[in-house]
Every structure is written in C-alpha cells, then in structure tokens.
Coordinates of C-alpha atoms in Angstrom, one line a residue:
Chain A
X10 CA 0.0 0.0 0.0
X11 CA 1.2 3.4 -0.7
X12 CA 2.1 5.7 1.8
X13 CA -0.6 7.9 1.1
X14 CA -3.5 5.5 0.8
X15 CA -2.0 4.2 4.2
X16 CA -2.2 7.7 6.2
X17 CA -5.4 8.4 4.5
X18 CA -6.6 4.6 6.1
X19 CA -5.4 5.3 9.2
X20 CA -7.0 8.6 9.2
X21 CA -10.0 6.7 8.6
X22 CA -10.1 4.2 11.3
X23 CA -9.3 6.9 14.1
X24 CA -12.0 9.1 12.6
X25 CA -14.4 5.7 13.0
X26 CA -12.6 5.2 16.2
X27 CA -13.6 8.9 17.8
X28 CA -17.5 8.8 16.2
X29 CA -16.9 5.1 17.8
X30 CA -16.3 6.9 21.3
X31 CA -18.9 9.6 20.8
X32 CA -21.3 7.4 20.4
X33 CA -20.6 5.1 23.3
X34 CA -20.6 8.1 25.7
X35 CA -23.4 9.2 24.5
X36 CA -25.0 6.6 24.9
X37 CA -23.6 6.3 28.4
X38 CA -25.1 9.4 29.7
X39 CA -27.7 8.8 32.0
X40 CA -31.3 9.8 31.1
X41 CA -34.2 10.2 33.9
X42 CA -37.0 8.9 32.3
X43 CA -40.1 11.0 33.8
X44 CA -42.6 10.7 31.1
X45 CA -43.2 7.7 29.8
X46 CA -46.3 7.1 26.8
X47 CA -48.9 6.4 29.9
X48 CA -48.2 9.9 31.5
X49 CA -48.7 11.7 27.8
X50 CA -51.6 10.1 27.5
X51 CA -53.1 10.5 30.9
X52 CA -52.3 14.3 30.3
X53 CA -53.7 14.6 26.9
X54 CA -57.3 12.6 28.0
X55 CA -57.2 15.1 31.3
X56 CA -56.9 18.5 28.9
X57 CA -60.3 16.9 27.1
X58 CA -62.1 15.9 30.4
X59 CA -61.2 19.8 31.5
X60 CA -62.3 21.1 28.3
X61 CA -65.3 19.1 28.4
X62 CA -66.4 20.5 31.9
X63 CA -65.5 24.1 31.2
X64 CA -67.5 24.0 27.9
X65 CA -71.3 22.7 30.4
X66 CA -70.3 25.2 32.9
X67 CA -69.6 28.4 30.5
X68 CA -73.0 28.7 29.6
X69 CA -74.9 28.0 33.2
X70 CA -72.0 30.3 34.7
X71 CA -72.8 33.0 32.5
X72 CA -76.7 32.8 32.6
X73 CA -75.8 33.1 36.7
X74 CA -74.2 36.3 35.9
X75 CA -76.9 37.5 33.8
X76 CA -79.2 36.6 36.5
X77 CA -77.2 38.0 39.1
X78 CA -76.7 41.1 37.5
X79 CA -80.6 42.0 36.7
X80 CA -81.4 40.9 41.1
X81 CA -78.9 43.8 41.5
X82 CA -80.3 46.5 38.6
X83 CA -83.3 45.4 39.9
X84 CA -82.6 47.2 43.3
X85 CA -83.7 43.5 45.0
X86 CA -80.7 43.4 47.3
X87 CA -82.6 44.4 50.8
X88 CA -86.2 43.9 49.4
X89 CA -86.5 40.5 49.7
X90 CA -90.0 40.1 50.5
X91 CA -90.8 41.7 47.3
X92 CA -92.3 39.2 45.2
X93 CA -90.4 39.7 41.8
X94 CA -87.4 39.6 43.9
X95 CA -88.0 36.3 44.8
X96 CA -88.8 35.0 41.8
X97 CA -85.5 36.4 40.6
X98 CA -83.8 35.0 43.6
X99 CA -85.4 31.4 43.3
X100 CA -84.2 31.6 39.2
X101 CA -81.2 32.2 40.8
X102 CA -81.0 29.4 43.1
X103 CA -82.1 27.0 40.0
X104 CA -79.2 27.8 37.9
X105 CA -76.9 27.6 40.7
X106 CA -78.2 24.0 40.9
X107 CA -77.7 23.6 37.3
X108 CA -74.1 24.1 38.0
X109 CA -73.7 21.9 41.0
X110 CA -75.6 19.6 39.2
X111 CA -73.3 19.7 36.2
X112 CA -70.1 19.7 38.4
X113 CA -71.2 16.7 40.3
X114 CA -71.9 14.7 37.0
X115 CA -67.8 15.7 35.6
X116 CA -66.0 15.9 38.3
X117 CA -65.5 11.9 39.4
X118 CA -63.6 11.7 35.3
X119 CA -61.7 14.8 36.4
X120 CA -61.0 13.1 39.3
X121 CA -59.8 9.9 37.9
X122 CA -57.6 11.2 35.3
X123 CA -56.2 14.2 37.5
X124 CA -55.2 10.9 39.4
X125 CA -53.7 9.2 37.1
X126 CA -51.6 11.2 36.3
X127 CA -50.7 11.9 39.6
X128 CA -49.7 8.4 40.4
X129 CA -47.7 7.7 37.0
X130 CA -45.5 10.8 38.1
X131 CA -45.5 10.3 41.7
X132 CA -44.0 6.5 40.8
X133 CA -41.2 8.1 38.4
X134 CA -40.0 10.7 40.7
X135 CA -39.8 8.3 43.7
X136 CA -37.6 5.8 41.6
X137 CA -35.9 8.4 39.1
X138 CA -35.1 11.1 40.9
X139 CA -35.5 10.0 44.9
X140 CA -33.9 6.3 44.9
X141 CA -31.3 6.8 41.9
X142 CA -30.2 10.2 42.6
X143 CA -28.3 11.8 45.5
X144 CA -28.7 15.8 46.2
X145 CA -25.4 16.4 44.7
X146 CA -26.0 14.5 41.3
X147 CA -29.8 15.9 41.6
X148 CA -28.0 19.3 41.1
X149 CA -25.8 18.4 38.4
X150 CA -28.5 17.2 36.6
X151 CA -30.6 20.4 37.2
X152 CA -27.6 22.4 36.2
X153 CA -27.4 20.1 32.7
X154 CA -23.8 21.0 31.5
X155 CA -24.8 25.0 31.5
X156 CA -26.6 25.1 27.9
X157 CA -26.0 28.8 26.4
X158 CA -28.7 31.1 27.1
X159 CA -29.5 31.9 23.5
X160 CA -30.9 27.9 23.2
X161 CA -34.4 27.9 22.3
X162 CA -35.0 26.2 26.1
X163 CA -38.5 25.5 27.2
X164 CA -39.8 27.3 29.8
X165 CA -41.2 24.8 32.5
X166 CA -41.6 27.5 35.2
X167 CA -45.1 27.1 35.5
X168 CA -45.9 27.7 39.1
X169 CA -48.3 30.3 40.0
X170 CA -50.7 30.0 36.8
X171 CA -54.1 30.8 38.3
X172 CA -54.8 33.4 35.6
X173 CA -55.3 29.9 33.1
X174 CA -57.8 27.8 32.4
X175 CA -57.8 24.9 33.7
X176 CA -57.7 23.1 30.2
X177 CA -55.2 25.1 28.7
X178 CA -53.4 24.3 31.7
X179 CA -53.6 20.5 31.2
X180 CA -52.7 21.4 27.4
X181 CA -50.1 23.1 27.7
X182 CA -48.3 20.7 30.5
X183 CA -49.3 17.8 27.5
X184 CA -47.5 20.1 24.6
X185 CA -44.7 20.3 26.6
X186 CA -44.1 16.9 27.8
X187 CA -45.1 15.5 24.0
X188 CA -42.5 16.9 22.6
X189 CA -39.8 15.6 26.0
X190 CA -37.6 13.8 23.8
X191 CA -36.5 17.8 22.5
X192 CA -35.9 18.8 26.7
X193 CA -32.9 18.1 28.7
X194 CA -33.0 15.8 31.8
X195 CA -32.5 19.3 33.5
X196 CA -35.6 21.0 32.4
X197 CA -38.1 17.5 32.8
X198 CA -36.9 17.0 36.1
X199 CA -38.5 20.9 36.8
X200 CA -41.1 20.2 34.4
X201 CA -42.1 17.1 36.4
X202 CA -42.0 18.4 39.4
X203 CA -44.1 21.3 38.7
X204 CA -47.0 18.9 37.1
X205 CA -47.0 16.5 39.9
X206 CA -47.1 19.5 42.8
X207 CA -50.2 21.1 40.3
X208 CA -51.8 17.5 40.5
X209 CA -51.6 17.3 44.2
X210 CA -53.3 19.9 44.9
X211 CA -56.0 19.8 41.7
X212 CA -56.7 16.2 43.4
X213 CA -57.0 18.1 46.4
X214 CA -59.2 20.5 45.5
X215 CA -61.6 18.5 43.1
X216 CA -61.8 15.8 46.2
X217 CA -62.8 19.0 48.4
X218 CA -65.2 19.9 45.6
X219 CA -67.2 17.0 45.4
X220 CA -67.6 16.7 49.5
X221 CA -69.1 20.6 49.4
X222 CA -71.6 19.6 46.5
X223 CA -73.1 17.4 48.4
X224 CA -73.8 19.5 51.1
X225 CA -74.0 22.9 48.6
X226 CA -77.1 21.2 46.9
X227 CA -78.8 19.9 49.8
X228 CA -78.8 23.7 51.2
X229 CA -80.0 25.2 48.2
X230 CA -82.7 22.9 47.5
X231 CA -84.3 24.1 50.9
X232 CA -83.3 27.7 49.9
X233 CA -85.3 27.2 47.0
X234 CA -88.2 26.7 49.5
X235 CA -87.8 30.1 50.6
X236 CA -86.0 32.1 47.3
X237 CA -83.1 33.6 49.0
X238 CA -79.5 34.0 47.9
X239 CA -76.4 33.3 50.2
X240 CA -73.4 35.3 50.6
X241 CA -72.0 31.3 50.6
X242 CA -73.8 30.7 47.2
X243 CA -72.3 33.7 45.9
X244 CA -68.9 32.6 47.3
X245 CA -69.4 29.4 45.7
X246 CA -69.6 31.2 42.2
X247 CA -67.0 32.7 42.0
X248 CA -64.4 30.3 43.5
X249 CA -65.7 28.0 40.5
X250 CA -65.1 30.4 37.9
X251 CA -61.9 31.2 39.5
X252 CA -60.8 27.5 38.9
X253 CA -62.2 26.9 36.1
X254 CA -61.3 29.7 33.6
X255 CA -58.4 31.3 36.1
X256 CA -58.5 35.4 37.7
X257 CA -56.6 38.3 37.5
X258 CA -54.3 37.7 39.7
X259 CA -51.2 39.1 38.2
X260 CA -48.4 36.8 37.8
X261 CA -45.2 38.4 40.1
X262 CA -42.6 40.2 37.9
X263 CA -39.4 38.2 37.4
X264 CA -36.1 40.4 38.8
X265 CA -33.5 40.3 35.7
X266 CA -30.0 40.2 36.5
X267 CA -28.3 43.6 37.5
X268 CA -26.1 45.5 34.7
X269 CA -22.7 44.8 34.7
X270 CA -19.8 43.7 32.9
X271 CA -19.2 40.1 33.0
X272 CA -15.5 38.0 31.9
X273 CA -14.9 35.3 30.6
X274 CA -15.9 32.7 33.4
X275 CA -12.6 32.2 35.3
X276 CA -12.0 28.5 36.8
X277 CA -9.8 27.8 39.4
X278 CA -8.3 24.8 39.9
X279 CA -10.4 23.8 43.2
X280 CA -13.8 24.4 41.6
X281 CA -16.1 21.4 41.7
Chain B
X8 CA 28.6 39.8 91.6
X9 CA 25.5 38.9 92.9
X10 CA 23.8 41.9 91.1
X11 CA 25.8 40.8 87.7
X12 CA 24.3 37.5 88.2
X13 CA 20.7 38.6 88.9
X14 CA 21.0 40.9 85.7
X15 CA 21.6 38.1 83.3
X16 CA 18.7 36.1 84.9
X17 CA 16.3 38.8 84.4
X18 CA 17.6 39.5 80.8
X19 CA 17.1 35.6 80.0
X20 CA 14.2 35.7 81.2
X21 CA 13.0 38.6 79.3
X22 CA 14.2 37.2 76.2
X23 CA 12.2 33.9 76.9
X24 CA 8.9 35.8 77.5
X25 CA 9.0 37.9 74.1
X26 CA 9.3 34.2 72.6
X27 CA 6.4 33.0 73.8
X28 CA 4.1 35.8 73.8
X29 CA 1.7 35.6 70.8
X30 CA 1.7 36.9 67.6
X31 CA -0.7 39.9 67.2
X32 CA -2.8 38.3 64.7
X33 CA -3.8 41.7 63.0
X34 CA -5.8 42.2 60.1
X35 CA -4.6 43.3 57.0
X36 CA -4.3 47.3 57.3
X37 CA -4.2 47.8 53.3
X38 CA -7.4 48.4 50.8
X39 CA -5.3 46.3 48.1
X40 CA -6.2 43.1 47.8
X41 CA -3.1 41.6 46.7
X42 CA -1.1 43.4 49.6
X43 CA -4.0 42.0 51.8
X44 CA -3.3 38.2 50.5
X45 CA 0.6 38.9 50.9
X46 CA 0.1 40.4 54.9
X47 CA -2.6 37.4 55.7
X48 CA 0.0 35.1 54.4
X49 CA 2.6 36.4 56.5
X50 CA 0.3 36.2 59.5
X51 CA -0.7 33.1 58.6
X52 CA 2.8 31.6 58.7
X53 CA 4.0 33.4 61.6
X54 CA 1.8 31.3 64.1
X55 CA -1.8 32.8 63.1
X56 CA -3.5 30.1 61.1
X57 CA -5.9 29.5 64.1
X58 CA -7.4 33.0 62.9
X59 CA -8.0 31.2 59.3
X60 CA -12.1 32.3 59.1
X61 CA -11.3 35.7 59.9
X62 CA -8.8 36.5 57.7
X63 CA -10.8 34.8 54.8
X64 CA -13.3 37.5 55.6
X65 CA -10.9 40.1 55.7
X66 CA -9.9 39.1 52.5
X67 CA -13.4 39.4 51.3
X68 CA -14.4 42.4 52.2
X69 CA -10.9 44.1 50.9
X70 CA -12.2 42.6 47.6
X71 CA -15.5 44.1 48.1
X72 CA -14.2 47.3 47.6
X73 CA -12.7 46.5 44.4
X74 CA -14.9 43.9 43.4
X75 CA -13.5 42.6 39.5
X76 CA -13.5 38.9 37.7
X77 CA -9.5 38.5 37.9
X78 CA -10.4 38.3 42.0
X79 CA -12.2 34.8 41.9
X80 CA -8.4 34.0 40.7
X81 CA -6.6 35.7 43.4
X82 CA -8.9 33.5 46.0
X83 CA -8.3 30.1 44.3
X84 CA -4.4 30.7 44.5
X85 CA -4.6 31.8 48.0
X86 CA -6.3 28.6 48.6
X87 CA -4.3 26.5 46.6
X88 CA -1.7 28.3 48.9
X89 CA -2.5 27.8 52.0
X90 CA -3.8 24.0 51.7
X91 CA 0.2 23.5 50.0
X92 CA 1.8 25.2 53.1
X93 CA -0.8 22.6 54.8
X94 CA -3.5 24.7 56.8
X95 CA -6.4 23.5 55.3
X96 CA -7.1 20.3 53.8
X97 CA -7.5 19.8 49.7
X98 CA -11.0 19.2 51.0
X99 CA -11.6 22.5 53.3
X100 CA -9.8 24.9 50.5
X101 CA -12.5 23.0 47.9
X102 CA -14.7 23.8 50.9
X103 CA -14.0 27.6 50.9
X104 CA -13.7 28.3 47.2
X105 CA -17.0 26.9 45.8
X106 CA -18.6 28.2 48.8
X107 CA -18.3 31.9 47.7
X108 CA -17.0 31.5 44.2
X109 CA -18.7 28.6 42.2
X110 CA -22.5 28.0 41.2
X111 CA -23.0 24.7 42.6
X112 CA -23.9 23.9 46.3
X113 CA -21.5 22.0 48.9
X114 CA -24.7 21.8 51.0
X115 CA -25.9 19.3 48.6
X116 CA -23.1 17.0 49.0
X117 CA -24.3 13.3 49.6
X118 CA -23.3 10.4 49.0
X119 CA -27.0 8.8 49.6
X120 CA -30.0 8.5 48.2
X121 CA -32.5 11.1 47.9
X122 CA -35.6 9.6 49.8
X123 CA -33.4 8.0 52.3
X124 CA -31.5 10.8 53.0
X125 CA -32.2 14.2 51.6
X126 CA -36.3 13.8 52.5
X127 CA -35.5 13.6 56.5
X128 CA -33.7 16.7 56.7
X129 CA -34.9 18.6 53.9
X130 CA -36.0 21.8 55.7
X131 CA -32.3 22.1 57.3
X132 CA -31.0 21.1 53.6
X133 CA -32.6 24.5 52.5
X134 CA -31.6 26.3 55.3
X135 CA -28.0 25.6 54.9
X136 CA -28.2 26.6 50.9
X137 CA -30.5 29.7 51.7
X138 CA -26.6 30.8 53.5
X139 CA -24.3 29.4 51.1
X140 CA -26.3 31.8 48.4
X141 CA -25.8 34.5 50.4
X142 CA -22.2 33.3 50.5
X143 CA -22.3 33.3 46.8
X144 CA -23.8 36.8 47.0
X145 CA -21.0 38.2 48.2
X146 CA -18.1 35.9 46.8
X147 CA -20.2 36.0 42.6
X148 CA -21.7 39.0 42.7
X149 CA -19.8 41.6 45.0
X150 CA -16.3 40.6 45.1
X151 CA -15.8 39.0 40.8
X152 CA -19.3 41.2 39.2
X153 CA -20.1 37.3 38.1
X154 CA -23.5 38.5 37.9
X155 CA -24.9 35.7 35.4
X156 CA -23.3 33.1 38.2
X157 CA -24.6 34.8 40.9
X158 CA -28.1 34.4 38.9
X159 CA -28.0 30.5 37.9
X160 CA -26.9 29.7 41.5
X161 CA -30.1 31.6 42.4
X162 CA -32.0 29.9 40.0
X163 CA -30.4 26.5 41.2
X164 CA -31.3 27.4 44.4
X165 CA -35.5 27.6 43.7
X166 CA -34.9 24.6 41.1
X167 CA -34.1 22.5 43.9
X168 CA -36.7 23.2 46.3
X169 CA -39.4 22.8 43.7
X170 CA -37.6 19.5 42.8
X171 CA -37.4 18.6 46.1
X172 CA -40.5 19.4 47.3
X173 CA -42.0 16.9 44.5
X174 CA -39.4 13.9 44.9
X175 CA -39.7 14.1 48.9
X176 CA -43.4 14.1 48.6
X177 CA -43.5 11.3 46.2
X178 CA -40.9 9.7 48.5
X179 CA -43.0 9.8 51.7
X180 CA -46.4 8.7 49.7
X181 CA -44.4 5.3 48.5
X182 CA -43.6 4.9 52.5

C-alpha cells in the first residue's frame, strides 16, 4: 500500500474510532425517564375531560351572571320580601343547581384522570429522581452541562398559573411533555416536578369539591323553599369560575440580573 | 557579683517571654487586595493560622471594595496556597472556594440516596443553601461582578426546592 493511501486509512479508522467513542458516551449518559407514553396520555385525555367541563359550565356560569346582574339593577338586594325579587332570587337558586348539578356529573372523570396522572408521576420521581439520585447529582442534573442562554429552552416554570384555564393548563403541560424527547434531563426534572405539585393539589381541591356539592345542593334545594340567595352561594360562584377559567391575579414580575460587565468565566483549579 | 548574676537572669528571662508571647494576629491594614493576600500570608505563617475564618473574611471584604472577575483568581491561589503550606485540607480549600466563588452547592453534598437521605432533613437542607447563596452573594456578585453566576446559583437554588419538594413528597407517599 502506498504511503498515502496508508495515512489516509489510518485517518479513517481513528476518525471511526472517535465517532466510535462519541457514540458510546453518548450513549452512556444517564437519562431520567419521567414521562413515559402512559403519562402523555393520561395528560392529553385530562386536557379533554377539563375542556369538556368548562364548555357545560360556561353557559350556566354565564346565565348566573346574567341573572345576578338583573337581582342587582333590579334594586332587589334588601327587598327581599318583594315578590319579583323572589322570583329572581329562586331563578337564581335554579341555575346555581344547574351548575352543582353539572359539576357533580364531571367531576368523578376529572377526578380519575387528574389521578392518574398523579400516580404515573408520583411513581417516576420516587424511583428516578429520589432512589437513583443523591442531592449532589440531583444538582448536576438540574444544572445540565450549563446550555448557552440563547438555546431555544423551554420554559417549564409554570408555578403560580391561576390566571389559566384549567384546560389550557392541562394542554399546555401535554404540549410540553409530548415533545420531552426535544428537553434536557434538566428541564423534565422541573417540568415534572411542577406537574406533579399542580396535581396534588388539583386532586385536592376536586376531592374537596365534590364533598361541598353534596352539602352545597342539599342547602339550596331548601333555599329554593324560601328564594333567598347566600353570601356562601355567591362565594361558591366565584371560587368555581376562578378555577375553572383562572383570575386576575397578576403573575409576580421576574427580577432580571443587574447590569454589569461580566468576563470570561474564570475557573480555578479547586472548583467542583 | 551577685547583682551581675541577677542581671543576666532577668535578661534571659525577658528574652524567653518575648518568645512566647503571641503573635498579634492583625488584620490586614491595606485596601489592596493583593497586599492584603501577601500580609494574611505572612500572619498566617507566623503562628496565626488559628485565625484562618477571619482572615478569609478580611480578605473578602478588601475585595469588596474593588470587586472585578480577575479576584475569583486571586482567592483560588490563595487557597491553593494555604492548603500546600498545609493549613487546610485539599478538601476544606475545595470547601471555601466553591462556597463563595462557584454555582454549585457543597450543602448538597451526599453520598445517599434522595428519599433515604435528603427527605429527612430537607428543611435544614434549604436552610444551609438559603446561607451558602448568600455566600455566593458576596463571593459571585460583589467581590468577581459574576452577575450571570450569581443568577444561575439563584435559579439553582428555587430549582431545587421545587424539585425537592416533589421527589420528597412522592418519597413519603411510597412509604
């Protein structure tokens, strides 16, 4: 073989060699695996069950506004004993049944796929990221090798999101987890985290739900009796819609970094 | 003869007690920081190295008021310094520089398991890394302007108790 077909061979099988390596440590790196197909799934079919519910409520919600809205033009608050006032009020009380009625019929799917969910994730983090992993290489997963800031990251911050619907909320949790295999181990373990905390206390709150209707419907079926409307009933109303289709609650501005000139990172020799 | 002799005892013993009377142990007098590294050092080999935490912060604050980058590197060689010359330990100058100077936590150094060990003592966990990023406050942001550090470690900091705050309670559901 001539010398230059030689070097050019050799060339060759080192460049093989180094892709070789590449490849290997690549393949070596250790992934967390937080969503698996079941948890997609679980998050897409609870973003339906959500839209579902918010689509029966929207209209009774809003004829409770309308409803509302003429007892007050209709100068009824302190005449109750007038009689149109209590027809208004008992019209009242008959929508807001609607509405219990409608949440008591969704709310056990809610329930079950909010749960769902809940478990899948609550099983992954346990084994991923609380039996496999120690604080310190927690972190170094968390800090993920520094990517530069101008990488097109995703944004898994989601914490604080009362201002969203509740289906959007579920959609946009399933739009970013569908497309995981694009994330770092750094941003899933957030994004996880955030979904499963949001779960807990949606479980929460949908198994606090159901235990008031109960007792919400009971009350206003005897109300109905009598045509009144309760501060509670009122209450009740608006902590649905808040759920539901979110508030104004402004989300808390995020501080930026201070100006200032920054170097080239410096590293010393005893730097971890 | 007597008063000769009586002399010379009271001289030796004058001489013994200036040997044995401590160094003063001052702290460094100058605004520059390498002077201030160069006077600690002195100190530091004359018999002061029990005074080791203070001058560290002496040395800090000098470089507060000049904070620049090129300081993180005047730190890491007086560390590399003074764990050579055998005051601290490889680990304990490790210790002291990422404490103040580098992004990651040495609170979170474990070498077990999250749910076994992290869970049970999480609140102190957070405790301990609320100070070591006010450490990093000062060492980052106010003594090297590593403001983008300073921010990640920050970052790091609510990262990990949203992380942990998940694992450990999927940790103590599994129990």
């Amino acid at each position: 073989m001539e010398p230059t077909s030689r070097r050019r061979l050799a060339h060759g099988i080192l460049a093989s060699t180094a892709l070789l390596l590449v490849a290997v440590a690549q393949a070596n790196t250790p992934t967390i695996r937080l969503f698996p197909t079941t948890v997609v799934e679980d998050l897409r079919q609870t973003s339906s069950v959500a839209r579902e519910m918010e689509t029966g409520l929207q209209e009774v919600i809003g004829r409770l506004d309308q409803q509302q809205q003429l007892y007050l033009e209709s100068k009824c608050d302190g005449a109750e004993d007038d009689p149109g006032c209590q027809r208004l009020a008992k019209q009242i009380g008959a929508t807001y049944l609607d509405m219990l009625g409608i949440m008591e019929e969704r709310l056990p799917d809610m329930e079950h796929t909010v749960n769902n969910t809940r478990l899948s994730l609550e099983k992954r983090l346990r084994s991923e990221l609380g039996n496999k992993m120690t604080s310190w290489t927690l972190q170094e997963t968390l800090l993920g090798g520094n990517p530069p800031k101008d990488m097109a990251a995703p944004t898994p911050s989601l914490r604080g999101r009362s201002g969203m619907r509740l289906s959007e909320r579920f959609s946009q949790y399933y739009k970013l987890v569908a497309s995981s295999s694009s994330h770092t181990d750094q941003s899933l373990a957030v994004l996880a985290s955030d979904i499963y905390l949001d779960m807990e206390e949606t479980s929460m709150l949908i198994a606090r739900t159901r235990e008031e209707i109960a007792r919400a419907t009971l009350i206003e079926q005897l109300n109905q009796s009598f045509g009144t409307i309760t501060p509670e009933m009122m209450e009740v109303v608006g902590g649905v819609k808040t759920i539901l289709f979110g508030d104004d609650t402004a989300l808390a501005p995020v501080a930026g970094p201070p100006p200032g000139s920054v170097e080239q990172a410096y590293r010393s020799p005893l730097q971890n | 003869m007597k008063t000769m002799s009586l002399l010379t005892a009271v001289s030796v013993l004058l001489v013994a007690s200036c040997a044995t009377s401590p160094p003063p142990c001052d702290s460094p007098q100058t605004r520059n920081l390498g002077a201030a590294v160069d006077d600690v050092k002195d100190s530091l080999a004359s018999g002061c190295a029990a005074h080791f935490d203070r001058y560290y912060d002496d040395l800090l604050r000098t470089a507060e008021g000049d904070p620049k980058p090129g300081n993180k590197r005047i730190f890491s060689e007086f560390l590399v310094w003074s764990a050579e010359e055998g005051l601290l330990s490889q680990r304990q100058a490790k210790d002291y520089y990422n404490r103040y100077f580098n992004v990651k936590f040495m609170t979170l150094q474990s070498d077990y398991n999250n749910c076994s060990h992290t869970c049970p003592r999480r609140d102190r966990i957070m405790l301990d890394m609320e100070h070591e990023l006010s450490d990093k406050e000062r060492g980052l942001l106010k003594v090297s302007l590593d403001n983008d550090g300073y921010y990640r470690a920050d970052e790091l900091f609510q990262e990990v108790e949203l992380v942990l705050e998940a694992t450990c309670t999927a940790c103590s559901a599994g129990q």
